[in-house]
XYZ file of C-alpha atoms in Angstrom:
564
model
C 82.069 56.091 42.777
C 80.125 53.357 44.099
C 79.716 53.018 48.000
C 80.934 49.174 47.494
C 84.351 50.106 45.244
C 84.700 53.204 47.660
C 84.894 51.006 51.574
C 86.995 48.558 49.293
C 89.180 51.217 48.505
C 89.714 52.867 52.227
C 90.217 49.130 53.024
C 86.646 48.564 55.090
C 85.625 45.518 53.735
C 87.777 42.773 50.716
C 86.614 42.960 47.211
C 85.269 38.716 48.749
C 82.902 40.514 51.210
C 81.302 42.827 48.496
C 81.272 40.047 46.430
C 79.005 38.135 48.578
C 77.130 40.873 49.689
C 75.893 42.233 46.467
C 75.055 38.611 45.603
C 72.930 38.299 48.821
C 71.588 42.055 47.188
C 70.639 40.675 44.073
C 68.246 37.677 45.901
C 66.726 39.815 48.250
C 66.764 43.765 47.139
C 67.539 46.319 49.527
C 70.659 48.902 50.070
C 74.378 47.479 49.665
C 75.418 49.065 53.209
C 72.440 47.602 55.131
C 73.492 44.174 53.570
C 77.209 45.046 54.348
C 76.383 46.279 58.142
C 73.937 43.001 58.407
C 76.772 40.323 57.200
C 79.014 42.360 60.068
C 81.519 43.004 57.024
C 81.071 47.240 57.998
C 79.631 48.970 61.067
C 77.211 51.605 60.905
C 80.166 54.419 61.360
C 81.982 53.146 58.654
C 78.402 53.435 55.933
C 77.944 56.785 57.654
C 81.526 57.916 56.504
C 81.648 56.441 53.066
C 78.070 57.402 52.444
C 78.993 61.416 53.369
C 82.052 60.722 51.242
C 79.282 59.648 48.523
C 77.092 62.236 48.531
C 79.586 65.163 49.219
C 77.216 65.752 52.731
C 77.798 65.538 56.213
C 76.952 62.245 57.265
C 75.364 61.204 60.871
C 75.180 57.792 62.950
C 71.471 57.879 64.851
C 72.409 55.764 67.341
C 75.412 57.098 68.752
C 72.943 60.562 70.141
C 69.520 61.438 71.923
C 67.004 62.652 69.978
C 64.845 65.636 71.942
C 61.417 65.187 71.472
C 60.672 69.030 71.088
C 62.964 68.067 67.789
C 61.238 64.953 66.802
C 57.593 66.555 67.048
C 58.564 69.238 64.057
C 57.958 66.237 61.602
C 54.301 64.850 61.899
C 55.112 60.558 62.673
C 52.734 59.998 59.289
C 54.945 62.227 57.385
C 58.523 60.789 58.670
C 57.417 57.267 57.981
C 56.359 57.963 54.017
C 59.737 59.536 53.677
C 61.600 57.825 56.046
C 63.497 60.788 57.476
C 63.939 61.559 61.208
C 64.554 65.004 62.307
C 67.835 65.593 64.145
C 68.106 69.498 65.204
C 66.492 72.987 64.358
C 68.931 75.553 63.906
C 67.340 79.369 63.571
C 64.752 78.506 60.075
C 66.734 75.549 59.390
C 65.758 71.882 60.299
C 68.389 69.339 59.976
C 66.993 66.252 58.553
C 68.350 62.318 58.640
C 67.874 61.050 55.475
C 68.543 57.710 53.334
C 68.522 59.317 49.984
C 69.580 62.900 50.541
C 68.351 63.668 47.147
C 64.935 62.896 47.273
C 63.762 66.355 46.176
C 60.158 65.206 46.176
C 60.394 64.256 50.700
C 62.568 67.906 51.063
C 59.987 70.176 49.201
C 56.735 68.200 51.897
C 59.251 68.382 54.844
C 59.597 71.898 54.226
C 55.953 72.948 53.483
C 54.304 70.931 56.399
C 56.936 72.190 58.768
C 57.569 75.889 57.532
C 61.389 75.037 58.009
C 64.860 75.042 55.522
C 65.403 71.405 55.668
C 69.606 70.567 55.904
C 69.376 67.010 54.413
C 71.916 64.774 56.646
C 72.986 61.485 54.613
C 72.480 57.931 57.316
C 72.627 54.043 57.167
C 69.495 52.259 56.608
C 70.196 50.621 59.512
C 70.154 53.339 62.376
C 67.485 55.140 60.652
C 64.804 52.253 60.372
C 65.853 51.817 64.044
C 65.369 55.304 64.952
C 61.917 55.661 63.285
C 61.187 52.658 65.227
C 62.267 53.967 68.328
C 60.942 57.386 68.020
C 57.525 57.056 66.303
C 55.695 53.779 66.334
C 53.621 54.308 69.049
C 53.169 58.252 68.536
C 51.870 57.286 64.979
C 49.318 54.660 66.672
C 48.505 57.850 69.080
C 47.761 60.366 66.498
C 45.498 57.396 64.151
C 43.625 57.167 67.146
C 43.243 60.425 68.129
C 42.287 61.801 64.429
C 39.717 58.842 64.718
C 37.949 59.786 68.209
C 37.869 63.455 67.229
C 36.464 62.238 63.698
C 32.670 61.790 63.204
C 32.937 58.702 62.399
C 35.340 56.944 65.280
C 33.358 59.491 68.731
C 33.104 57.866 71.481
C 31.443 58.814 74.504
C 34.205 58.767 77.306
C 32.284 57.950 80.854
C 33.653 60.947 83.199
C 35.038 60.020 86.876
C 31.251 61.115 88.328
C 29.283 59.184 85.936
C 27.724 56.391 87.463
C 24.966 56.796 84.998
C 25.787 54.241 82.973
C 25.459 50.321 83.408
C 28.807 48.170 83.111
C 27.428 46.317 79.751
C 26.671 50.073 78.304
C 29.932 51.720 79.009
C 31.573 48.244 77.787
C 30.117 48.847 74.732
C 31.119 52.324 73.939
C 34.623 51.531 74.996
C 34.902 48.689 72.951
C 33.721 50.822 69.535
C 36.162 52.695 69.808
C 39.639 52.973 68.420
C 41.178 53.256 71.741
C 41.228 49.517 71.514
C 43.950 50.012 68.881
C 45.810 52.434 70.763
C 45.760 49.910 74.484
C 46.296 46.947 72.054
C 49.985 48.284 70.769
C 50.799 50.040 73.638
C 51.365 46.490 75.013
C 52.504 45.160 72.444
C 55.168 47.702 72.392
C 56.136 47.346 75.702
C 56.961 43.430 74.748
C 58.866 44.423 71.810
C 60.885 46.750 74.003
C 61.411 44.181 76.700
C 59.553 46.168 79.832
C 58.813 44.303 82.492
C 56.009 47.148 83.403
C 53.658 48.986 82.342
C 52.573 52.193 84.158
C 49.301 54.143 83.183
C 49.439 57.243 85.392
C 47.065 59.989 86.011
C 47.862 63.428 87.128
C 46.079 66.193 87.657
C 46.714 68.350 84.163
C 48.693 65.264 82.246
C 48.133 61.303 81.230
C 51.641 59.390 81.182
C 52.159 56.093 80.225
C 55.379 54.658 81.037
C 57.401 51.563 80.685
C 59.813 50.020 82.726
C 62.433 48.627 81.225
C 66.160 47.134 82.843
C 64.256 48.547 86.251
C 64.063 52.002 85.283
C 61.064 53.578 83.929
C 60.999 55.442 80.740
C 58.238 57.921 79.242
C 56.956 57.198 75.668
C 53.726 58.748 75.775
C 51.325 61.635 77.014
C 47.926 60.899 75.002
C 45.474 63.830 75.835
C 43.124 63.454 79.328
C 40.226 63.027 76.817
C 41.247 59.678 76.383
C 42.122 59.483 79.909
C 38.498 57.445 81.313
C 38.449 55.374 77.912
C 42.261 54.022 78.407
C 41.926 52.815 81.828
C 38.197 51.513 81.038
C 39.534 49.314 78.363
C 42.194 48.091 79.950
C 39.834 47.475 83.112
C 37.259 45.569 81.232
C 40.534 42.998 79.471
C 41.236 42.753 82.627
C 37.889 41.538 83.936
C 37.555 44.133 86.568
C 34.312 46.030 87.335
C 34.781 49.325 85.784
C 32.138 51.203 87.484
C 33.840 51.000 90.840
C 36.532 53.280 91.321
C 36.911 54.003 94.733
C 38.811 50.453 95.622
C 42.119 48.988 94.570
C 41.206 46.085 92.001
C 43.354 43.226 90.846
C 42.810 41.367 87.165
C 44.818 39.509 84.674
C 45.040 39.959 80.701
C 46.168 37.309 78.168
C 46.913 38.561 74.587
C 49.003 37.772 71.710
C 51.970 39.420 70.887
C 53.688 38.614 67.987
C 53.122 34.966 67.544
C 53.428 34.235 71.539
C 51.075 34.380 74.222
C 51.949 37.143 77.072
C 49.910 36.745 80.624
C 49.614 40.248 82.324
C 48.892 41.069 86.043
C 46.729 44.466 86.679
C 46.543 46.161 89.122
C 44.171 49.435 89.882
C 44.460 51.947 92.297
C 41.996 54.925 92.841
C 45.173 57.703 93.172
C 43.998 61.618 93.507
C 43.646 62.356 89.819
C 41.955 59.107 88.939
C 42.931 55.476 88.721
C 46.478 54.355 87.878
C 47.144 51.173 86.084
C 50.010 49.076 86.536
C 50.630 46.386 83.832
C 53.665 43.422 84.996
C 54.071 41.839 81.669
C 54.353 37.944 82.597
C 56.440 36.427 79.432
C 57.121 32.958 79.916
C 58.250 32.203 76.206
C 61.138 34.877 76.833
C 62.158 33.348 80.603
C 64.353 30.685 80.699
C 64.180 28.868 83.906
C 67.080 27.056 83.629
C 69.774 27.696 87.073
C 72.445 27.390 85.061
C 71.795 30.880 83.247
C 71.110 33.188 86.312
C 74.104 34.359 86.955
C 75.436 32.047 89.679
C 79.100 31.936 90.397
C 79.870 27.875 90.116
C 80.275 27.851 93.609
C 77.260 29.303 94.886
C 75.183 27.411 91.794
C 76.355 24.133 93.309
C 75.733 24.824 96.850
C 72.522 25.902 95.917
C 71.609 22.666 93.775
C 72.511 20.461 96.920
C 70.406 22.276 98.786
C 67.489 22.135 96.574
C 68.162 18.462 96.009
C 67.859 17.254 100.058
C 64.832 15.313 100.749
C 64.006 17.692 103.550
C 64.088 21.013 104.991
C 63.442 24.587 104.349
C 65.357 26.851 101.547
C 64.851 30.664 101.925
C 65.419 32.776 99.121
C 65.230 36.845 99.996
C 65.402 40.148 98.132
C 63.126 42.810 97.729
C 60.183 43.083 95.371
C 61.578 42.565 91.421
C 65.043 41.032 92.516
C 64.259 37.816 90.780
C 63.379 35.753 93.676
C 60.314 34.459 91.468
C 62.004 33.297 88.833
C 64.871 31.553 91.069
C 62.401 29.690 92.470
C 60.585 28.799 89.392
C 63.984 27.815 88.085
C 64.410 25.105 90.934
C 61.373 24.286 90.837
C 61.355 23.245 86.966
C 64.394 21.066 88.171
C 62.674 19.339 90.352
C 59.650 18.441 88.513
C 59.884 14.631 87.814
C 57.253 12.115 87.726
C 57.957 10.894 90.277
C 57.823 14.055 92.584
C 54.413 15.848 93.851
C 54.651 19.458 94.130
C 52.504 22.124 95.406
C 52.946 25.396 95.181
C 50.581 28.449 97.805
C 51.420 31.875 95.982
C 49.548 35.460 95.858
C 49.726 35.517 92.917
C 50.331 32.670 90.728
C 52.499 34.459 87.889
C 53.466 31.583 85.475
C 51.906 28.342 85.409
C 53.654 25.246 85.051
C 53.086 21.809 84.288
C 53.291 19.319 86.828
C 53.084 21.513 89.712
C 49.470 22.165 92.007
C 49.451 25.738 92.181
C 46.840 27.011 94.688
C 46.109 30.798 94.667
C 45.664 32.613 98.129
C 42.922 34.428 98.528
C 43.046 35.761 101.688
C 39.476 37.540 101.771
C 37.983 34.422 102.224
C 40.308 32.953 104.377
C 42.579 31.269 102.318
C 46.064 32.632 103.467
C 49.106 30.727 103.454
C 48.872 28.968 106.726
C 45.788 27.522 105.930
C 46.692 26.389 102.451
C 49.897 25.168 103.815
C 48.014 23.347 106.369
C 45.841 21.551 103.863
C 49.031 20.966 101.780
C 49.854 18.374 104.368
C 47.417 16.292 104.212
C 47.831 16.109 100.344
C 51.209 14.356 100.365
C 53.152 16.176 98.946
C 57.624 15.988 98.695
C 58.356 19.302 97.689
C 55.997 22.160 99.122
C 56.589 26.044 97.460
C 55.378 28.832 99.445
C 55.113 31.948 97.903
C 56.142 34.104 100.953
C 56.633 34.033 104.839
C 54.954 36.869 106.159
C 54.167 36.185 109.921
C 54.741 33.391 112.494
C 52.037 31.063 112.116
C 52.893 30.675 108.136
C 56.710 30.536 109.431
C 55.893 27.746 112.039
C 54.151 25.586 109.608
C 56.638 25.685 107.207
C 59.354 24.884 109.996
C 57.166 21.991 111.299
C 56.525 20.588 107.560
C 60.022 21.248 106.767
C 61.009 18.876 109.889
C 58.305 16.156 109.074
C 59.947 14.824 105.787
C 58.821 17.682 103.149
C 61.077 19.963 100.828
C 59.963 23.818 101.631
C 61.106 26.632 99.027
C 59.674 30.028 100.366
C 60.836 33.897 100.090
C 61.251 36.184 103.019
C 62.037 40.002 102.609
C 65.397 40.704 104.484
C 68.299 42.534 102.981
C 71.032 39.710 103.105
C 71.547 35.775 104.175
C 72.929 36.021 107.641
C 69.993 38.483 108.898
C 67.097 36.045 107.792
C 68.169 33.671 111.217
C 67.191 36.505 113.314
C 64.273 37.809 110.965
C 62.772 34.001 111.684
C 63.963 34.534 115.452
C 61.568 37.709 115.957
C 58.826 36.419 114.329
C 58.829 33.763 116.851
C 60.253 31.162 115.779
C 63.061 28.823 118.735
C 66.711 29.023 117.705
C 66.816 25.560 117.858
C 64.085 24.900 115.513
C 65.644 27.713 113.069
C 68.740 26.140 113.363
C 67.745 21.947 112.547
C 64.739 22.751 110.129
C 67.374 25.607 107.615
C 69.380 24.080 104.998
C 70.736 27.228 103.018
C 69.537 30.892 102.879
C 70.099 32.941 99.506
C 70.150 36.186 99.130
C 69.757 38.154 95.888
C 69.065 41.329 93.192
C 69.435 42.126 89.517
C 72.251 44.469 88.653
C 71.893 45.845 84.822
C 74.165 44.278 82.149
C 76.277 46.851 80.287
C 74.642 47.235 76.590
C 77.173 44.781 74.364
C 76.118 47.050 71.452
C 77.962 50.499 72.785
C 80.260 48.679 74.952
C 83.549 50.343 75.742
C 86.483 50.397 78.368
C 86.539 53.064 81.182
C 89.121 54.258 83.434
C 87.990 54.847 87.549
C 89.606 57.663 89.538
C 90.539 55.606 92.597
C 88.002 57.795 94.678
C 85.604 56.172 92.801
C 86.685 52.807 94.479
C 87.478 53.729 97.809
C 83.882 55.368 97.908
C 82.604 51.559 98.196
C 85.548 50.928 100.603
C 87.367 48.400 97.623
C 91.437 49.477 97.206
C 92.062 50.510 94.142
C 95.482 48.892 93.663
C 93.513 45.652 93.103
C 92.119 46.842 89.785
C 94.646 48.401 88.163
C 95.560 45.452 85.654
C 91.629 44.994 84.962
C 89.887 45.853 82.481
C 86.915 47.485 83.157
C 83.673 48.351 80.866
C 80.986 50.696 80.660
C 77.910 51.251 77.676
C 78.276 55.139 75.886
C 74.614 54.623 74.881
C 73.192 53.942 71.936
C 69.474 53.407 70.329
C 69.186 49.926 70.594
C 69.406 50.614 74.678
C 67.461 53.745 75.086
C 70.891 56.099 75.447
C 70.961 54.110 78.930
C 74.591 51.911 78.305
C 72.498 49.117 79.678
C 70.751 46.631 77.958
C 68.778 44.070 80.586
C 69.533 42.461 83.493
C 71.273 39.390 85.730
C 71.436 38.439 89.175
C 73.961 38.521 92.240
C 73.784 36.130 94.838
C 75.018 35.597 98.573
C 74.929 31.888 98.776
C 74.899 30.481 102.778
C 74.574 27.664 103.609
C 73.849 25.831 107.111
C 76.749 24.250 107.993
C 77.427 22.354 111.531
C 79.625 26.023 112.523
C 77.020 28.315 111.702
C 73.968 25.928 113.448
C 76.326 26.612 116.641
C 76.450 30.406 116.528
C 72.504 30.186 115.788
C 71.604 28.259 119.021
C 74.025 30.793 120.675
C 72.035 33.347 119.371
C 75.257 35.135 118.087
C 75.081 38.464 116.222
C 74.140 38.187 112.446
C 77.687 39.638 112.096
C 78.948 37.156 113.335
C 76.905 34.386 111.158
C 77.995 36.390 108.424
C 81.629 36.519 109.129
C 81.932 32.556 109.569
C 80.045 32.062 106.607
C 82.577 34.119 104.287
C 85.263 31.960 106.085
C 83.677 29.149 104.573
C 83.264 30.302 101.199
C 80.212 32.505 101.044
C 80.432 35.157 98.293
C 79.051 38.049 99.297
C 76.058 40.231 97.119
C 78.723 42.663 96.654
C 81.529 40.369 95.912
C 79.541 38.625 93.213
C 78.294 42.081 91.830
C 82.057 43.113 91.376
C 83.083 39.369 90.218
C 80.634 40.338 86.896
C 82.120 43.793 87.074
C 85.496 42.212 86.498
C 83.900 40.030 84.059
C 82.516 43.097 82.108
C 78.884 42.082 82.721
C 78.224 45.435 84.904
C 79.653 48.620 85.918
C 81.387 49.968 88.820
C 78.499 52.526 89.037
C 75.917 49.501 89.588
C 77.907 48.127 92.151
C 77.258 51.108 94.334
C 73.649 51.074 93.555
C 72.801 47.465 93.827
C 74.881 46.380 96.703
C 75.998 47.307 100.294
C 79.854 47.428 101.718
C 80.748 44.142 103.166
């Protein structure tokens, strides 16, 4: 029986739906379930099912499991791509195989003679097994073309070893750039973009070579290319980035632009000389994928709008704080971009500049010459500007300038590191800063970090003993109507449940009350408790408003946030 009559039959899809989607099969070729799981008429279960049902063999759905790689390296990546097959387990002599046509006599007979295994063919969607070949072997095929090439006669290339000073920078350029390592640095970007890392990591040890990605804030490993390569990688990568790759004693900063799939993606390098050799990290700056629009952060509607009218006053100083990779950038990009009329002159001191934007004078600090922020914000004065954008307050005399300018008729948007809203007024107190002037020149502090969204893909509800809620000091009477979510896992978000990011924000703002407690130089408890009084949400109250939402998970909340 056909798979089409046989889901209409268990009741899956309407004889309609396979109407339309073997017409939308006869336009543009391809399997009926892939069609059927694309038009959402089926899921990827139900084709697994009916397609065992089919075939009279067991059936399997890649992307509800992990895949070990000790597995996955049985099948060469050249050979699993021509048959598109993806091994799943070895059991004694026999190899378990994910196949689309489970027939294929011709792909079983070259499975088993390049592999010396009894292959089990295992009948699976189109879908999940395009998606796990994908997953699983794009960049190990790129690694093993490249490889097979270097250790070829025709594609050797010298690699310079860590001693060799030998060489001049033009004639190791050269030999880097003949040889197919360019290929291999060239997609392992690229693949980072397609998987949505914000990071690259190229790390050195003594006796391996990892590259990593990071991706949602956790890192991930998807490759170990041999240490031969080890000089030529981080060469190539040096010379895109403009460095000078015949020093390697000194941490070195550079910038790559490339093209990834249609769009251009800016990336910030950074090299530093670690024990085993240099280690490359890679922040992938993609603008086209950013929106910097407020509205889609993540704000609560209350914090959002006490945050515009801030933002919107014709003077004073807005602080936004975090740690490194909470977002802070890209919240004040975001108010930035509403700002940026004709009408308005902005200028913007950062180190470094990550995204340019139109309309805004973005100066770069470069400290080793003496420009640092004070004396860039200095000169900002005298350029008239309304809205001034410092990229961070590190020390009084870049605090006390943006104070003064703050007081003098000029918006100031700047980032401080401090763990929460209420403990920036005393952060600003100790580095010198009056209470008073704290207190007149401060019109709201924000506070913020990225919790990961649950994957939408392998979604599904979850019950919390109620230790698990009195562990973060929350009763756990107040959730028992709630609904709460969590991800299983699944391919399309690395087995991880989470599938990117959004932010939580503490919102405070300077009222009248809390200018009071800062000229009596009242405990930041204090600050904070009046502030909550009035309204303030909390990082942790926001981070369990999208828990209740089904944004996040209870288990983020614990990581991402402290007890109020």
């Amino acid at each position: 029986m056909r798979l089409g009559q046989m889901l209409v039959e268990s009741g899956i899809i309407t004889d309609k739906q396979l109407e339309v989607a073997l017409s939308e099969q006869r336009k543009s070729g391809g399997r009926i379930g892939y069609t059927l799981i694309r038009f959402g008429f089926a899921t990827e279960d139900d084709i697994a099912k009916a397609l065992g049902q089919q075939y009279n063999l067991p059936s399997i759905n890649l992307s509800n499991i992990i895949l070990p790689s000790d597995t996955l390296s049985v099948i060469p990546a050249e050979v699993a791509q021509k048959h598109q097959v993806v091994p799943v387990a070895r059991k004694g002599k026999i190899l378990e195989v994910a196949m689309i046509d489970p027939f294929n006599i011709h792909a079983i007979d070259d499975i088993e003679f390049v592999t010396g295994y009894r292959v089990k063919p295992l009948v699976c969607p189109e879908t999940t097994l395009t998606r796990a070949l994908k997953e699983y072997y794009d960049v190990n095929t790129v690694l093993t073309k490249v490889i097979n090439e270097i250790e070829s006669d025709e594609g050797e290339v010298e690699v310079v070893d860590e001693g060799d000073d030998g060489l001049s920078e033009s004639e190791v350029s050269q030999a880097i750039n003949d040889a197919p390592v360019i290929k291999l640095v060239n997609d392992i970007i690229s693949e980072a973009v397609k998987r949505e890392a914000s990071d690259i990591h190229v790390e050195p040890f003594e006796k391996e070579f990892v590259v990593r990605y990071r991706i949602d804030g956790a890192c991930h490993d998807v490759m170990h290319p041999p240490m031969s390569l080890k000089n030529a990688i981080i060469s190539r990568i040096k010379i895109m980035s403009e460095m000078n790759i015949a020093e390697k004693r000194v941490c070195q900063d550079g910038r790559i632009k490339i093209n990834v799939q249609g769009r251009t993606i800016d990336l910030r390098v950074s090299a530093v000389p670690v024990l085993a050799g240099e280690k490359i990290v890679m922040r992938i700056l993609d603008k086209g994928s950013l929106s910097f629009d407020l509205t889609v952060l993540g704000f609560p509607k209350a914090s959002l709008d006490r945050f515009i009218k801030a933002i919107e006053s014709p003077f004073g100083i807005v602080l936004v704080t975090g740690p490194t990779g909470s977002g802070k950038t890209t919240t004040l990009y975001s108010a930035l971009s509403r700002l940026n009329k004709e009408t308005v002159h902005i200028m913007t001191a950062e180190d470094p500049i990550e995204y340019h934007l139109d309309g805004l004078n973005q100066v770069q600090i470069h400290e080793e010459i003496g420009l640092d922020f004070a004396n860039t914000l200095r000169a900002m004065l005298r350029q008239d500007p309304n809205i001034i954008m410092v990229g961070e307050i590190r020390d009084h005399e870049t605090a006390a300038i943006a104070i003064k300018a703050s007081l003098t008729g000029h918006l100031v948007l700047s980032t401080i590191h401090t763990n929460d809203a209420p403990s920036t007024i005393h952060r600003l107190i100790d580095m010198g800063i009056q209470p008073f002037l704290v207190s007149s020149a401060t019109r709201l502090i924000m506070a913020q970090r990225l919790v990961k969204k649950i994957c939408p893909r392998c979604k599904e509800k979850v019950t919390y003993k109620d230790e698990k809620f009195e562990e973060l000091d929350m009763n756990p009477n107040d959730y028992r109507d709630i609904t709460l979510y969590k991800g299983k896992g699944c391919s399309k978000c690395n087995n991880t449940g989470y599938k990117g990011r959004i932010g939580i924000y503490e919102v405070m703002s300077i009222t009248n009350e809390v200018r009071e407690l800062i000229l009596e130089k009242k405990s930041t408890q204090s600050i904070k408790k009046l502030a909550t009084d009035q309204g303030m949400i909390t990082l942790r109250g926001d981070a369990i408003l999208k828990m209740v939402d089904g944004i996040t998970t209870l288990e983020e909340v614990k990581r991402v946030t402290a007890s109020d």
